[in-house]
Amino acid sequence: MKVLLIGSGGREHALAWKLSQSNRVTEIMVAPGNGGTAVLPKTHNVPVAAEDIDQLLTLARQESIALTVVGPEAPLVDGIVDRFNDAGLRCFGPLAAAARLEGSKAFAKDFMLRHNIPTAAYANFSELSDALAYLQNQTMPVVIKASGLAAGKGVIIAETKAQAEQAVRSMLEHNQFGDAGQQVVIEQFLCGEEASFIVLASGTDYIAFPSSQDHKRAFDGDLGPNTGGMGAYSPAPVVTDKIQALIETRVIQPSLQGLADDGLAYTGFLYAGVMIDDTGQPHVLEYNCRMGDPETQPLMMRLNSDLVDLIEAALDNQLAAFDVSWDQRPALGIVLAANGYPGAYSKGSILSNLPSPSDDLMVFHAGTKLNDNQQPITAGGRVLCVTALGDDFTAARAHAYATIEQITVADCFFRNDIGHRALKH
Ligand code: AMP
Ligand code: GLY
């Protein structure tokens, strides 16, 4: 079968790598892909942007694509699955109306309130004066969120009322987040440890993936600005069996049931970002309507089952009978990023001394492309993610660090403490 995979990040390289291992797959087209997907077996890139739904639809028709898998959120929120389904094409992901769980934080908060899913107390605003008045009675810190998609940059944790006021003004008055900031969520600050919990869902049936955890801040010690994620590992030791059971019964099951009850039955990957407080209670920070990046990289290293079978089982409502198999060993990935990321950064540095892949080590590319000599060069903020499986976290981490240190490239950095929480547990 021919598969179309949409996206260009490390998540997509990991998904393409796993899809390419399926005996049922003859060819994978990645739109637009990166320097890693360009050289995977059976796989090639096509120069169509992930947001260009018209072109993607034309491509899928022309190429007789049997299955389309969507990596990033933007096309899902824009209704790619609706469009493909209308054209009679199989496309894995939620419909636009259900993808609003990620596309509108205000919608997601109202949804959680309505379905009694634990989350921080909040209020939604589109009028500046109302938001400013509400802030007067809040205790600090408080969290201000642009409701729409903002590539992970739309969340501001304000320590003082002045900062909170400035954040609200930046969104509702100065329009710094464009349409995404036309509505804001103001919510209570939650303390605890974050984890990522991803399921593959088909209506109210789901397969829970092993827990994972990423490092959002740019620098060692969890300092510096928020990023898309500087490293990730699976499992997340904070998610004990007991806490996993709570996440499933208090978050995942009521979310899928609530969606179905609201007429928004969900097919696709559903990602709940949860904060686990010191009594072990999970609260939802956000939903994503897709896999995490870089969480996907360690998760795909651990998945033994055929990913095409898994996705088709979800599309065919056969998840309940699916026996998924995981590698019991932990996996850990370290992101190499361009200097300056998540702000402005330079591109075009040649990457050399990249190790060959092996059963327990993969270098998943993200912001890379091949130059005219077929050498990979940097082309994005997050450049790649070195991901290793190990008998324990210490071994996986040592292998990933030994590998990333060998890579030769100018103007890039990585964190030196990926996995520090996992090791502490
Ligand atoms: P979000 O995109 O909503 O997940 O927010 C991005 C990041 O901001 C999260 O991963 C958390 O680290 C932080 N964050 C969001 N909401 C809260 C909250 N209510 N309390 C504490 N931290 C938060
Ligand atoms: N790593 C966080 C995310 O994918 O949203």
Coordinates of C-alpha atoms and ligand atoms in Angstrom, one line a residue:
M1 CA 0.0 0.0 0.0
K2 CA 1.1 3.6 -0.6
V3 CA 1.1 5.9 2.4
L4 CA 1.2 9.7 2.5
L5 CA 2.6 11.1 5.7
I6 CA 2.2 14.8 6.3
G7 CA 4.7 17.0 8.2
S8 CA 8.4 17.7 8.4
G9 CA 9.6 17.3 12.0
G10 CA 11.3 14.7 14.1
R11 CA 7.9 13.2 14.9
E12 CA 7.4 12.6 11.2
H13 CA 10.8 11.0 10.7
A14 CA 10.0 8.6 13.6
L15 CA 6.5 7.9 12.2
A16 CA 7.9 7.3 8.7
W17 CA 10.6 5.1 10.0
K18 CA 8.1 2.9 11.8
L19 CA 5.6 2.9 8.9
S20 CA 8.5 1.9 6.6
Q21 CA 9.0 -1.3 8.7
S22 CA 5.5 -2.5 7.8
N23 CA 5.6 -5.3 5.2
R24 CA 2.3 -4.0 3.9
V25 CA 3.8 -0.6 2.9
T26 CA 5.3 -0.4 -0.5
E27 CA 5.9 3.3 -0.7
I28 CA 5.8 6.3 1.7
M29 CA 5.5 9.9 0.4
V30 CA 6.3 12.5 3.0
A31 CA 4.9 16.0 2.4
P32 CA 7.2 17.9 2.8
G33 CA 9.5 15.8 4.9
N34 CA 13.1 16.5 5.9
G35 CA 16.7 15.3 5.4
G36 CA 16.0 12.1 7.4
T37 CA 12.8 11.0 5.5
A38 CA 14.6 11.7 2.2
V39 CA 16.8 8.7 2.7
L40 CA 14.6 6.2 4.5
P41 CA 13.9 2.9 2.7
K42 CA 10.7 3.0 0.6
T43 CA 10.3 6.7 1.4
H44 CA 10.7 9.9 -0.5
N45 CA 9.8 13.5 0.0
V46 CA 7.3 15.5 -2.0
P47 CA 7.5 19.3 -2.0
V48 CA 3.9 20.1 -0.8
A49 CA 3.4 22.1 2.4
A50 CA 1.7 20.4 5.4
E51 CA -0.9 23.2 5.4
D52 CA -1.8 23.0 1.7
I53 CA -4.8 20.8 1.9
D54 CA -5.9 21.3 -1.7
Q55 CA -2.5 20.2 -3.0
L56 CA -2.3 17.3 -0.6
L57 CA -5.7 16.1 -1.8
T58 CA -4.6 16.3 -5.4
L59 CA -1.5 14.4 -4.6
A60 CA -3.4 11.6 -2.7
R61 CA -5.8 11.2 -5.6
Q62 CA -3.0 11.2 -8.3
E63 CA -0.9 8.8 -6.4
S64 CA -3.7 6.4 -5.3
I65 CA -2.7 6.8 -1.7
A66 CA -4.3 4.1 0.4
L67 CA -3.7 5.8 3.8
T68 CA -2.8 9.3 4.9
V69 CA -1.3 9.9 8.3
V70 CA -1.2 13.5 9.6
G71 CA 1.7 14.5 11.9
P72 CA 1.1 18.2 12.9
E73 CA -2.0 19.9 14.3
A74 CA -2.5 22.7 11.8
P75 CA -3.9 20.6 8.9
L76 CA -6.1 18.7 11.4
V77 CA -7.5 21.9 12.9
D78 CA -8.1 23.1 9.3
G79 CA -10.1 20.1 8.5
I80 CA -7.9 17.9 6.4
V81 CA -9.6 14.7 7.6
D82 CA -13.0 16.1 6.7
R83 CA -11.8 17.0 3.2
F84 CA -10.1 13.6 2.6
N85 CA -13.2 11.7 3.9
D86 CA -15.5 13.7 1.7
A87 CA -13.3 12.6 -1.2
G88 CA -13.5 9.0 -0.1
L89 CA -9.9 8.8 1.1
R90 CA -8.7 7.2 4.3
C91 CA -7.0 9.8 6.5
F92 CA -6.0 9.1 10.1
G93 CA -6.8 11.9 12.6
P94 CA -9.8 13.7 14.2
L95 CA -12.3 15.7 12.2
A96 CA -11.9 19.5 12.5
A97 CA -14.7 19.8 15.0
A98 CA -12.9 17.4 17.4
A99 CA -9.5 18.8 16.7
R100 CA -10.7 22.0 18.3
L101 CA -9.6 20.4 21.5
E102 CA -6.2 21.6 20.5
G103 CA -7.2 24.5 18.1
S104 CA -9.1 26.4 20.8
K105 CA -7.9 26.3 24.4
A106 CA -11.1 28.1 25.4
F107 CA -13.1 25.3 23.8
A108 CA -11.0 22.7 25.5
K109 CA -11.5 24.3 28.9
D110 CA -15.2 24.6 28.5
F111 CA -15.3 20.9 27.3
M112 CA -13.4 19.8 30.4
L113 CA -15.7 21.8 32.7
R114 CA -18.8 20.3 31.1
H115 CA -17.5 16.8 31.4
N116 CA -16.0 17.1 34.8
I117 CA -12.4 16.5 33.7
P118 CA -9.8 17.8 36.2
T119 CA -8.1 21.0 35.0
A120 CA -7.0 24.4 36.5
A121 CA -9.8 26.9 37.3
Y122 CA -10.1 29.4 34.5
A123 CA -12.1 32.0 32.6
N124 CA -12.1 32.9 28.9
F125 CA -12.1 36.5 27.6
S126 CA -12.2 38.3 24.4
E127 CA -12.7 41.8 25.9
L128 CA -9.7 43.5 27.3
S129 CA -11.5 45.4 30.1
D130 CA -13.2 42.2 31.3
A131 CA -9.9 40.3 31.4
L132 CA -8.1 43.2 33.3
A133 CA -11.0 43.4 35.8
Y134 CA -10.8 39.6 36.4
L135 CA -7.0 39.8 37.0
Q136 CA -7.6 42.1 39.9
N137 CA -9.0 39.3 42.0
Q138 CA -6.5 36.6 41.1
T139 CA -3.6 35.4 43.2
M140 CA -0.2 35.2 41.4
P141 CA 1.3 33.4 39.6
V142 CA -1.4 33.1 37.0
V143 CA -1.2 31.6 33.5
I144 CA -2.3 33.6 30.4
K145 CA -2.9 31.6 27.2
A146 CA -3.7 32.7 23.7
S147 CA -6.6 30.4 22.9
G148 CA -5.6 29.6 19.3
L149 CA -2.7 27.7 17.8
A150 CA 0.6 29.6 18.6
A151 CA 3.3 26.9 18.0
G152 CA 3.9 26.5 21.8
K153 CA 4.6 30.2 22.3
G154 CA 1.2 31.4 23.4
V155 CA 1.5 30.5 27.1
I156 CA 2.7 33.1 29.6
I157 CA 3.2 32.4 33.3
A158 CA 2.9 35.7 35.0
E159 CA 4.5 36.1 38.5
T160 CA 3.1 39.6 39.1
K161 CA -0.1 41.5 38.3
A162 CA 1.9 43.8 36.1
Q163 CA 3.2 40.9 34.0
A164 CA -0.3 39.4 33.8
E165 CA -1.7 42.7 32.6
Q166 CA 1.0 43.1 30.0
A167 CA 0.4 39.5 28.7
V168 CA -3.3 40.1 28.4
R169 CA -2.6 43.4 26.6
S170 CA -0.1 41.8 24.3
M171 CA -2.9 39.4 23.1
L172 CA -6.1 41.4 23.2
E173 CA -4.8 44.9 22.6
H174 CA -1.5 44.7 20.7
N175 CA -2.5 41.6 18.7
Q176 CA 1.0 40.1 19.1
F177 CA -0.4 36.6 18.6
G178 CA -2.6 37.4 15.7
D179 CA -5.9 35.6 15.5
A180 CA -4.7 33.0 18.1
G181 CA -4.7 35.8 20.8
Q182 CA -8.1 37.2 20.0
Q183 CA -9.5 35.1 22.8
V184 CA -7.5 34.4 26.0
V185 CA -7.7 31.9 28.8
I186 CA -6.6 33.0 32.2
E187 CA -6.0 30.1 34.5
Q188 CA -4.8 29.1 37.9
F189 CA -1.1 28.1 38.1
L190 CA -0.7 24.4 38.9
C191 CA 2.3 22.9 40.8
G192 CA 3.6 19.4 40.2
E193 CA 5.3 17.3 37.6
E194 CA 4.2 17.2 34.0
A195 CA 3.8 14.1 31.9
S196 CA 2.5 13.3 28.4
F197 CA -0.1 10.7 28.0
I198 CA -1.0 9.7 24.4
V199 CA -3.6 7.3 23.3
L200 CA -4.7 6.0 19.9
A201 CA -8.4 6.4 19.9
S202 CA -11.4 5.2 17.9
G203 CA -14.6 6.6 19.4
T204 CA -14.6 5.5 23.0
D205 CA -12.1 2.6 22.4
Y206 CA -8.4 3.4 22.8
I207 CA -5.0 1.9 23.2
A208 CA -2.9 3.7 25.8
F209 CA 0.7 4.3 24.7
P210 CA 3.3 4.1 27.4
S211 CA 3.7 7.4 29.3
S212 CA 6.3 9.9 28.3
Q213 CA 7.8 13.1 29.4
D214 CA 9.5 16.0 27.6
H215 CA 11.7 18.9 28.6
K216 CA 10.0 22.1 27.5
R217 CA 12.6 24.7 28.6
A218 CA 15.5 25.5 26.4
F219 CA 18.4 25.3 28.9
D220 CA 19.8 23.0 31.6
G221 CA 18.0 23.0 34.9
D222 CA 14.7 23.6 33.1
L223 CA 15.6 27.3 32.7
G224 CA 15.1 29.6 29.8
P225 CA 12.2 30.0 27.4
N226 CA 9.6 27.4 26.6
T227 CA 10.3 25.4 23.4
G228 CA 8.6 22.6 21.5
G229 CA 10.6 20.2 23.6
M230 CA 14.4 19.7 24.0
G231 CA 14.3 16.0 24.8
A232 CA 11.9 13.3 25.9
Y233 CA 11.8 9.8 27.3
S234 CA 9.4 7.0 27.8
P235 CA 8.1 5.7 30.2
A236 CA 7.7 8.7 32.6
P237 CA 8.6 7.3 36.0
V238 CA 6.2 9.9 37.7
V239 CA 3.3 8.0 36.0
T240 CA 3.1 5.0 38.3
D241 CA 0.6 2.3 37.6
K242 CA -1.8 3.9 40.0
I243 CA -1.4 7.3 38.4
Q244 CA -1.8 5.8 35.0
A245 CA -5.1 4.2 36.1
L246 CA -6.2 7.7 37.4
I247 CA -5.3 9.4 34.1
E248 CA -7.3 6.8 32.2
T249 CA -10.4 6.9 34.3
R250 CA -10.4 10.6 35.1
V251 CA -9.1 12.0 31.9
I252 CA -8.9 9.7 28.9
Q253 CA -12.2 7.8 29.2
P254 CA -14.3 10.8 30.1
S255 CA -12.7 12.8 27.3
L256 CA -13.5 10.2 24.7
Q257 CA -17.0 9.7 26.1
G258 CA -17.6 13.4 26.3
L259 CA -16.5 13.9 22.7
A260 CA -18.8 11.1 21.6
D261 CA -21.7 12.5 23.7
D262 CA -21.1 15.9 22.1
G263 CA -21.4 14.4 18.6
L264 CA -17.6 14.7 18.1
A265 CA -16.5 11.1 18.2
Y266 CA -12.7 11.1 18.0
T267 CA -10.4 9.0 15.8
G268 CA -6.7 9.6 15.9
F269 CA -3.9 10.2 18.4
L270 CA -5.1 12.1 21.5
Y271 CA -2.4 13.6 23.7
A272 CA -3.2 14.8 27.2
G273 CA -0.5 17.0 28.8
V274 CA -1.1 16.5 32.5
M275 CA 0.2 18.0 35.7
I276 CA 0.5 15.5 38.5
D277 CA 0.3 17.2 41.9
D278 CA 2.0 16.0 45.1
T279 CA -1.0 13.9 46.1
G280 CA -0.8 12.0 42.7
Q281 CA -3.9 13.7 41.1
P282 CA -3.7 14.5 37.4
H283 CA -4.9 17.8 36.0
V284 CA -5.1 18.4 32.2
L285 CA -2.9 21.3 31.1
E286 CA -3.7 20.9 27.4
Y287 CA -4.9 18.5 24.8
N288 CA -3.1 17.9 21.5
C289 CA -4.9 16.3 18.6
R290 CA -1.7 14.5 17.4
M291 CA 1.4 12.8 18.7
G292 CA 4.0 14.8 20.6
D293 CA 7.3 16.0 19.3
P294 CA 9.8 14.8 20.6
E295 CA 7.7 12.2 22.6
T296 CA 7.0 10.3 19.4
Q297 CA 10.7 9.5 18.9
P298 CA 11.2 7.4 22.1
L299 CA 7.7 6.0 21.7
M300 CA 8.3 4.7 18.2
M301 CA 11.6 3.2 19.3
R302 CA 9.5 1.2 21.9
L303 CA 6.7 0.1 19.6
N304 CA 7.0 -3.5 18.4
S305 CA 3.7 -3.7 16.7
D306 CA 3.1 -2.7 13.1
L307 CA 2.0 0.9 13.1
V308 CA -0.1 0.5 9.9
D309 CA -2.0 -2.3 11.5
L310 CA -2.6 -0.2 14.6
I311 CA -3.8 2.8 12.6
E312 CA -6.0 0.7 10.4
A313 CA -7.5 -1.1 13.5
A314 CA -8.5 2.4 14.8
L315 CA -10.0 3.4 11.4
D316 CA -11.9 0.1 11.2
N317 CA -13.2 0.2 14.8
Q318 CA -11.2 -2.9 15.7
L319 CA -9.1 -1.5 18.5
A320 CA -10.7 -3.6 21.2
A321 CA -9.2 -6.8 19.7
F322 CA -5.8 -5.3 19.0
D323 CA -2.9 -6.8 21.0
V324 CA -0.2 -4.1 21.0
S325 CA 3.4 -4.9 21.9
W326 CA 6.0 -2.6 23.4
D327 CA 9.7 -3.0 24.1
Q328 CA 9.9 -3.0 27.9
R329 CA 13.2 -1.0 27.9
P330 CA 13.1 2.7 28.3
A331 CA 14.0 5.1 25.5
L332 CA 15.4 8.6 25.7
G333 CA 15.9 11.2 23.0
I334 CA 18.1 14.4 23.1
V335 CA 17.3 17.3 20.8
L336 CA 20.0 19.1 19.0
A337 CA 18.8 22.6 18.3
A338 CA 20.2 25.6 16.4
N339 CA 21.7 28.4 18.5
G340 CA 19.1 31.0 19.2
Y341 CA 16.1 28.6 19.1
P342 CA 13.3 29.1 20.1
G343 CA 14.0 32.6 18.9
A344 CA 15.8 33.5 15.6
Y345 CA 18.5 31.1 14.5
S346 CA 20.8 30.5 11.6
K347 CA 20.6 27.7 9.1
G348 CA 22.8 25.9 6.6
S349 CA 25.5 24.2 8.9
I350 CA 26.7 20.9 7.5
L351 CA 26.0 17.9 9.8
S352 CA 28.7 15.2 9.8
N353 CA 29.7 12.2 11.8
L354 CA 26.1 11.1 12.0
P355 CA 26.1 7.6 13.4
S356 CA 24.5 4.7 11.5
P357 CA 21.2 3.6 12.9
S358 CA 21.1 0.4 14.9
D359 CA 18.4 -1.6 16.8
D360 CA 18.8 0.6 19.8
L361 CA 19.9 3.9 18.4
M362 CA 18.3 6.3 15.9
V363 CA 19.0 9.8 14.8
F364 CA 15.6 11.3 13.9
H365 CA 16.0 14.4 11.8
A366 CA 13.7 17.4 12.2
G367 CA 14.9 20.7 10.8
T368 CA 17.4 19.3 8.2
K369 CA 17.6 19.1 4.5
L370 CA 20.0 17.7 2.0
N371 CA 22.3 20.1 0.1
D372 CA 23.3 19.6 -3.5
N373 CA 26.0 17.1 -2.4
Q374 CA 23.3 15.1 -0.6
Q375 CA 24.9 16.1 2.8
P376 CA 22.4 16.9 5.6
I377 CA 22.4 20.6 6.7
T378 CA 20.6 22.4 9.4
A379 CA 17.3 24.0 8.2
G380 CA 15.2 24.5 11.3
G381 CA 15.2 25.4 15.0
R382 CA 15.1 21.8 16.3
V383 CA 17.6 20.0 14.1
L384 CA 17.5 16.4 15.2
C385 CA 16.8 14.1 18.1
V386 CA 19.3 11.3 19.0
T387 CA 17.2 8.5 20.5
A388 CA 18.4 5.4 22.3
L389 CA 16.9 2.4 24.0
G390 CA 18.7 1.0 27.0
D391 CA 18.3 -1.6 29.7
D392 CA 17.6 1.2 32.1
F393 CA 17.5 5.1 31.9
T394 CA 21.1 5.4 32.8
A395 CA 22.1 3.2 29.9
A396 CA 19.8 4.8 27.4
R397 CA 20.9 8.3 28.4
A398 CA 24.6 7.4 28.3
H399 CA 24.2 6.0 24.8
A400 CA 22.3 9.0 23.5
Y401 CA 24.8 11.5 25.0
A402 CA 27.8 9.6 23.7
T403 CA 26.3 9.7 20.2
I404 CA 25.2 13.3 20.2
E405 CA 28.6 14.4 21.4
Q406 CA 30.2 12.7 18.3
I407 CA 28.1 14.7 15.8
T408 CA 30.0 17.5 14.2
V409 CA 28.0 20.7 13.4
A410 CA 28.5 24.4 13.9
D411 CA 26.1 26.7 15.8
C412 CA 24.0 24.1 17.6
F413 CA 23.4 23.2 21.2
F414 CA 21.7 20.6 23.3
R415 CA 20.8 20.2 27.0
N416 CA 23.1 18.2 29.2
D417 CA 20.4 17.1 31.7
I418 CA 17.7 15.3 29.6
G419 CA 16.1 12.7 31.8
H420 CA 17.2 14.2 35.2
R421 CA 13.7 13.7 36.6
A422 CA 13.5 10.1 35.4
L423 CA 16.8 9.4 37.1
K424 CA 15.7 11.0 40.4
H425 CA 12.6 8.8 40.7
Ligands
AMP1 P1 0.1 24.4 27.2 O1 0.4 24.7 25.8 O2 -1.3 24.8 27.6 O3 0.4 22.9 27.5 O4 1.1 25.2 28.0 C1 2.5 25.1 27.8 C2 3.3 24.8 29.1 O5 3.0 25.9 30.0 C3 2.9 23.6 29.8 O6 3.6 22.4 29.3 C4 3.3 23.9 31.2 O7 4.7 23.7 31.4 C5 3.0 25.3 31.3 N1 1.6 25.5 31.8 C6 0.4 25.6 31.1 N2 -0.6 25.7 31.9 C7 -0.2 25.7 33.2 C8 -0.8 25.9 34.5 N3 -2.1 26.0 34.6 N4 0.0 25.8 35.6 C9 1.4 25.7 35.4 N5 2.0 25.6 34.3 C10 1.3 25.6 33.1
GLY2 N1 6.4 18.0 23.1 C1 5.2 18.7 23.3 C2 4.3 18.7 22.2 O1 4.4 18.0 21.2 O2 3.3 19.5 22.2

